[in-house]
mmCIF file with all atom_site columns, C-alpha atoms in Angstrom:
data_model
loop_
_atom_site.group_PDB
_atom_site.id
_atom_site.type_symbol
_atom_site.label_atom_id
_atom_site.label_alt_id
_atom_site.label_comp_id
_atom_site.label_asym_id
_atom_site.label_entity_id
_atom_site.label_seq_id
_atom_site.pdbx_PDB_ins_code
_atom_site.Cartn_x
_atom_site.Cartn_y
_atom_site.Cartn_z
_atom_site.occupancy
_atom_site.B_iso_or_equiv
_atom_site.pdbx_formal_charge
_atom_site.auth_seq_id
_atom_site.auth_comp_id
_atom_site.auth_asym_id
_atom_site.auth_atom_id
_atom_site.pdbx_PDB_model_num
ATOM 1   C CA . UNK X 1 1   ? -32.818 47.261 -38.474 1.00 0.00 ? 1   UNK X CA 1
ATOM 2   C CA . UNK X 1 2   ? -29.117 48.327 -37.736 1.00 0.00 ? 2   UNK X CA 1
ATOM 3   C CA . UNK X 1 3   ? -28.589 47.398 -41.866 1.00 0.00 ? 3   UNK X CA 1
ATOM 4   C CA . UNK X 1 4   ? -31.292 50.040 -43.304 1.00 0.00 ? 4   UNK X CA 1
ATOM 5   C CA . UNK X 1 5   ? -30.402 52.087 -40.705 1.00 0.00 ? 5   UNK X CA 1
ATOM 6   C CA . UNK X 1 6   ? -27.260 52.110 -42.296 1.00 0.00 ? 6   UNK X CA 1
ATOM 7   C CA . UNK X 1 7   ? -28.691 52.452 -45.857 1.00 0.00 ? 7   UNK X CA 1
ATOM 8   C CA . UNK X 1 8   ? -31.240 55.286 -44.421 1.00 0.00 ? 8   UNK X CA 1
ATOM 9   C CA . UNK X 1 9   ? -29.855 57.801 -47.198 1.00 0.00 ? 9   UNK X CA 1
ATOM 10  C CA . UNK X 1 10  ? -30.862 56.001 -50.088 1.00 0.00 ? 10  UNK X CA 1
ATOM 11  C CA . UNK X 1 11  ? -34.405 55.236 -48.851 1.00 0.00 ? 11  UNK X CA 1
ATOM 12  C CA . UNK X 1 12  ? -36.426 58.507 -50.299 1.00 0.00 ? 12  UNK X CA 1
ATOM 13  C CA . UNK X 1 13  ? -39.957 57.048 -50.033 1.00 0.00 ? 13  UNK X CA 1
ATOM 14  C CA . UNK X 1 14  ? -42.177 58.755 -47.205 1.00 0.00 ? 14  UNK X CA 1
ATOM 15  C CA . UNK X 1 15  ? -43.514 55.439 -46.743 1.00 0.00 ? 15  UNK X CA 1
ATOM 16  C CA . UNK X 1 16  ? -40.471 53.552 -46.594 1.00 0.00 ? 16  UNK X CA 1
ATOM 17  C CA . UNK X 1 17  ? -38.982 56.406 -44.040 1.00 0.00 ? 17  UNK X CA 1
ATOM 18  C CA . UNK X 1 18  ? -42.034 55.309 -41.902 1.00 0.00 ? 18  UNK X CA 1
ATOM 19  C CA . UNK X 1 19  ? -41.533 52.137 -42.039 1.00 0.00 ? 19  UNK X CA 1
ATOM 20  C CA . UNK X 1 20  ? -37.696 52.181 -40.890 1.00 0.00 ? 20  UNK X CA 1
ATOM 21  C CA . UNK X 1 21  ? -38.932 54.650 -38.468 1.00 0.00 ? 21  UNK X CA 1
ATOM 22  C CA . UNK X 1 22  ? -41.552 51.892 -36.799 1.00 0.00 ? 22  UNK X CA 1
ATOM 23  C CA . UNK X 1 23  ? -39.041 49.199 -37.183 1.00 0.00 ? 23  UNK X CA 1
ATOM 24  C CA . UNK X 1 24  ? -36.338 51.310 -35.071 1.00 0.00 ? 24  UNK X CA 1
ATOM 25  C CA . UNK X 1 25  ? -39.258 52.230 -32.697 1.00 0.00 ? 25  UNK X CA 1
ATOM 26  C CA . UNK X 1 26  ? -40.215 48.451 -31.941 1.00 0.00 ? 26  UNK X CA 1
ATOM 27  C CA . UNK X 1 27  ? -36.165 47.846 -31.906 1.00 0.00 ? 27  UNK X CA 1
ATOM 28  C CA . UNK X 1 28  ? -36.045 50.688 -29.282 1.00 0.00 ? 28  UNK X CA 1
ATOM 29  C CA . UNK X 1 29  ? -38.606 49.213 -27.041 1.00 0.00 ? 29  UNK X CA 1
ATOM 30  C CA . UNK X 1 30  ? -37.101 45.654 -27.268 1.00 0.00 ? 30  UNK X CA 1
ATOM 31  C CA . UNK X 1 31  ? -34.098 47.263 -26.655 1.00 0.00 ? 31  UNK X CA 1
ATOM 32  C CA . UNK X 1 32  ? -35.538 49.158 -23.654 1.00 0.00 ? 32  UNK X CA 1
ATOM 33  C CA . UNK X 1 33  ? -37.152 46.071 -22.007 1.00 0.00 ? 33  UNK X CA 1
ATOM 34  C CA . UNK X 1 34  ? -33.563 44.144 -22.112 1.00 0.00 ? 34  UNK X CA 1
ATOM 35  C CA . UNK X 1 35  ? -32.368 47.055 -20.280 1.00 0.00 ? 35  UNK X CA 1
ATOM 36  C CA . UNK X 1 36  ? -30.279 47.532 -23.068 1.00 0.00 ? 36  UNK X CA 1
ATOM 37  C CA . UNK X 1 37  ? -30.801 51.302 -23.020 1.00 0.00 ? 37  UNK X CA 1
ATOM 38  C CA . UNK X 1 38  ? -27.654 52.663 -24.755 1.00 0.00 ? 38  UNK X CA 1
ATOM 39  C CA . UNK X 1 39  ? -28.985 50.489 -28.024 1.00 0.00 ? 39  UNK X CA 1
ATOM 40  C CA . UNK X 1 40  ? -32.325 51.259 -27.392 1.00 0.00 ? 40  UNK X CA 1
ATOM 41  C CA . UNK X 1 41  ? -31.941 55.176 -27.182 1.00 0.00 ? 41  UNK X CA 1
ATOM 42  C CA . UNK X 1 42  ? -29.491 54.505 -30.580 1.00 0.00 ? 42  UNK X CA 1
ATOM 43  C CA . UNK X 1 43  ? -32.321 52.785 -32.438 1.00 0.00 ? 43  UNK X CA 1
ATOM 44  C CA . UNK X 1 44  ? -34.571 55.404 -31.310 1.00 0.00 ? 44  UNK X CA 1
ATOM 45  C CA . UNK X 1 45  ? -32.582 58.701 -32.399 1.00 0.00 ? 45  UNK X CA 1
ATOM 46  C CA . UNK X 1 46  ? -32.285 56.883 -35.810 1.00 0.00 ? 46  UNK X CA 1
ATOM 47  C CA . UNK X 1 47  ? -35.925 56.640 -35.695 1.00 0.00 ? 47  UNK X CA 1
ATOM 48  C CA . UNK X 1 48  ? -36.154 60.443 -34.793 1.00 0.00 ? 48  UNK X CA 1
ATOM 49  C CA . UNK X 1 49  ? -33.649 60.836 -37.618 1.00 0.00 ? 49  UNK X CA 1
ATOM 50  C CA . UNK X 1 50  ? -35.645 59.279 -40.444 1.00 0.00 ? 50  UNK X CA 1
ATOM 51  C CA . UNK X 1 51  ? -38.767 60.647 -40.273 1.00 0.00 ? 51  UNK X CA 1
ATOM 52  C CA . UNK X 1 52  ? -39.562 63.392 -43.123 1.00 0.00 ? 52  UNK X CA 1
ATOM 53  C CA . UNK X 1 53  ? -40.012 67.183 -42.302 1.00 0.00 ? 53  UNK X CA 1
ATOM 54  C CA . UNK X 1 54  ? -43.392 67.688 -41.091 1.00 0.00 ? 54  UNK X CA 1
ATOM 55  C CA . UNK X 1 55  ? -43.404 64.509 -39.406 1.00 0.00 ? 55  UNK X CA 1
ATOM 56  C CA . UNK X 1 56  ? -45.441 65.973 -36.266 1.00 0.00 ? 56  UNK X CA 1
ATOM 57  C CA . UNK X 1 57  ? -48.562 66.518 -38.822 1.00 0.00 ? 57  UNK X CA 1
ATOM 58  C CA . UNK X 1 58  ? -48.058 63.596 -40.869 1.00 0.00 ? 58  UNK X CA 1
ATOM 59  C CA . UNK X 1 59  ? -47.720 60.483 -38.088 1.00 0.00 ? 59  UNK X CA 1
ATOM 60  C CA . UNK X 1 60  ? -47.907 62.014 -34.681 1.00 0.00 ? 60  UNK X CA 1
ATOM 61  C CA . UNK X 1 61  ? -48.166 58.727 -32.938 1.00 0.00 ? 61  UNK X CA 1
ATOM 62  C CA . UNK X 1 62  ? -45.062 57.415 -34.009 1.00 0.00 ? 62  UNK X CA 1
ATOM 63  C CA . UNK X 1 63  ? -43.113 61.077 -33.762 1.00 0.00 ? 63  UNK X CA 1
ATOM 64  C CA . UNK X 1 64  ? -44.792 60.837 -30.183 1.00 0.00 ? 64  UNK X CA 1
ATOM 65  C CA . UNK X 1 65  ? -43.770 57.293 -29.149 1.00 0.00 ? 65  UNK X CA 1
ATOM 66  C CA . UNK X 1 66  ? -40.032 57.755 -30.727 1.00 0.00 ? 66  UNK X CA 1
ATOM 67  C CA . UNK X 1 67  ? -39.533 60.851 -29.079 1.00 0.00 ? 67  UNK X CA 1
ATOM 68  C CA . UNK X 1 68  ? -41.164 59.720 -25.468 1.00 0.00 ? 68  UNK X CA 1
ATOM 69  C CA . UNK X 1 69  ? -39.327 56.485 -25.633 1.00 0.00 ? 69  UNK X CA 1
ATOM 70  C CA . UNK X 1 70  ? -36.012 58.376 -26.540 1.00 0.00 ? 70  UNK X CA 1
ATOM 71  C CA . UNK X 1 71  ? -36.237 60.784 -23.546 1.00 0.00 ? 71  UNK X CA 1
ATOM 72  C CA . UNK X 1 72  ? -36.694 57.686 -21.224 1.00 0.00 ? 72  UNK X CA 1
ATOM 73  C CA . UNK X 1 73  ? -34.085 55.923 -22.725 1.00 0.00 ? 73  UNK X CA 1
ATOM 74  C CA . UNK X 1 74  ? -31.219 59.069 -22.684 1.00 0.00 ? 74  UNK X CA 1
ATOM 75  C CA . UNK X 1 75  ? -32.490 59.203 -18.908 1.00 0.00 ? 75  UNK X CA 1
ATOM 76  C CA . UNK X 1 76  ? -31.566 55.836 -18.317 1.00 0.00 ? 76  UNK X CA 1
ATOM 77  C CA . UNK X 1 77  ? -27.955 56.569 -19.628 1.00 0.00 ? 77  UNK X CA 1
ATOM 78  C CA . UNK X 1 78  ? -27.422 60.031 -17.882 1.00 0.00 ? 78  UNK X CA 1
ATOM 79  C CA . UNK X 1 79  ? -27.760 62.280 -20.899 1.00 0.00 ? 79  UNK X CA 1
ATOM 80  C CA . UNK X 1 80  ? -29.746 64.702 -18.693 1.00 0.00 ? 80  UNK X CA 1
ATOM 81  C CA . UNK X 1 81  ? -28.905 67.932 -21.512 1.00 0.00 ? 81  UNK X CA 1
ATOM 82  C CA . UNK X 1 82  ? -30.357 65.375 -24.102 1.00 0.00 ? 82  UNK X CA 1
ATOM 83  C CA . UNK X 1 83  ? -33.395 65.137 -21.802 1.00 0.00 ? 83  UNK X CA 1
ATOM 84  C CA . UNK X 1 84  ? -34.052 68.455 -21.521 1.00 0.00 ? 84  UNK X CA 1
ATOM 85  C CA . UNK X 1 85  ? -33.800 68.812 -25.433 1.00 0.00 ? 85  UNK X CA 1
ATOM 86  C CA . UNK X 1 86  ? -36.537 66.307 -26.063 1.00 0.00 ? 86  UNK X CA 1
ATOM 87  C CA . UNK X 1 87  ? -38.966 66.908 -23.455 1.00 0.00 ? 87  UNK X CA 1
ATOM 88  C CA . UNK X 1 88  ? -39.234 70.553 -24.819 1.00 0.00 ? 88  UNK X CA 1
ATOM 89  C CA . UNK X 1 89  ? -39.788 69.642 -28.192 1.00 0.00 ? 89  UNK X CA 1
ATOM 90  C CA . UNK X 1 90  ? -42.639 66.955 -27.187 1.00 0.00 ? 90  UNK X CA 1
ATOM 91  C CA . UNK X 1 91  ? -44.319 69.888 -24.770 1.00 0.00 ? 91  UNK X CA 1
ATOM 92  C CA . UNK X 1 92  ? -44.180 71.580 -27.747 1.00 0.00 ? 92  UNK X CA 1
ATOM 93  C CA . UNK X 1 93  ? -45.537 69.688 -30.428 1.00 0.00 ? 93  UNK X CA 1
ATOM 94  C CA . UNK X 1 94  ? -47.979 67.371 -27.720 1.00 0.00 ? 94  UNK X CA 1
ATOM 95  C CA . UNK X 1 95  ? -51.592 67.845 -28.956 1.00 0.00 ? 95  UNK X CA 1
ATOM 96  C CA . UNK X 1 96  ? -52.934 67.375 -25.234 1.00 0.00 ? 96  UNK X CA 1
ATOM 97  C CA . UNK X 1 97  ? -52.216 67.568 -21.775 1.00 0.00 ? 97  UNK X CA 1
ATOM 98  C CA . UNK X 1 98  ? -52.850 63.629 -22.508 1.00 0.00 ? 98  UNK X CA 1
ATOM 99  C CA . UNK X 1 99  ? -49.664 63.124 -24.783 1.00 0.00 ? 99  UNK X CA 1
ATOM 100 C CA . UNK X 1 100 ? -47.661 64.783 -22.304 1.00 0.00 ? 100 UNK X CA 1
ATOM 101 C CA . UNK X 1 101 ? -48.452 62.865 -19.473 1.00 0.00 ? 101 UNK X CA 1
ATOM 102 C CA . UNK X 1 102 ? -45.192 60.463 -20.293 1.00 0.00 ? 102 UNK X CA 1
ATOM 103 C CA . UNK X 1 103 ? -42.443 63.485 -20.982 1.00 0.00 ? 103 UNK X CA 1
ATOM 104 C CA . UNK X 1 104 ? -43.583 64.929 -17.646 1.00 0.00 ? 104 UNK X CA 1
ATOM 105 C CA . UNK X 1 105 ? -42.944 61.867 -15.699 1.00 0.00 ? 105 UNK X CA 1
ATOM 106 C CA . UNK X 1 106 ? -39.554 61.889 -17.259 1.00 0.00 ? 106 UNK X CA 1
ATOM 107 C CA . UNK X 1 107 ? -38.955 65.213 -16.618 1.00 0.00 ? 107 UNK X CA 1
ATOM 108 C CA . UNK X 1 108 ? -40.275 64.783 -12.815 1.00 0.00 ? 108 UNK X CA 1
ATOM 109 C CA . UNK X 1 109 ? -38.066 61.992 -12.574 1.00 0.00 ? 109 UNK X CA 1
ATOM 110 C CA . UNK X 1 110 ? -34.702 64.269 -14.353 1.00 0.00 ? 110 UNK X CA 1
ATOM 111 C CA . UNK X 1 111 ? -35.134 67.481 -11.730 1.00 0.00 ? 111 UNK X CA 1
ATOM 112 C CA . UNK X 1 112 ? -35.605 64.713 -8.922  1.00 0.00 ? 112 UNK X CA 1
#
């Protein structure tokens, strides 16, 4: 993942962007389970980063997940502003009360 992350600007397929998005999610959550969570939040953001504009319309799951996963992650490594940022965006964009469920236990657990 780390190599088309690094080749991300010459990928200019939606579908491709997707894909490298999904891979960086599932390298995220690896990431996350090792406890590795400066790497994971890293894969993540470059997940965030490569999906197209519209993204929240087009594949909500995966702008979800990514953005959920990110939140938890920057938590984990004290970026509390970078918290704030994301959590906003996902109440936001969130279709239900549902898909927020996850960003509100992260911010419960940032004013704690």
């Amino acid at each position: 993942v780390d190599q088309l992350n690094r080749g991300q600007k010459f990928i200019t397929k939606e579908k491709d962007r997707m894909e490298l998005a999904t891979l960086n999610l599932k390298a995220g959550e690896k990431a996350m389970s090792l406890a590795t969570f400066f790497n994971s939040a890293s894969y993540l953001k470059a997940g965030i980063d490569v999906l197209c504009d519209g993204h929240w319309e087009r594949c909500y799951d995966l702008s979800l997940q990514l953005h959920n996963l990110y939140a938890e992650a920057e938590y984990c490594n004290g970026h509390f502003q970078e918290v704030a940022l994301v959590t906003e965006v996902v109440i936001e964009q969130a279709r239900s009360f549902h898909h927020k469920l996850r960003i509100y236990a992260t911010l419960i657990k940032l004013l704690a």
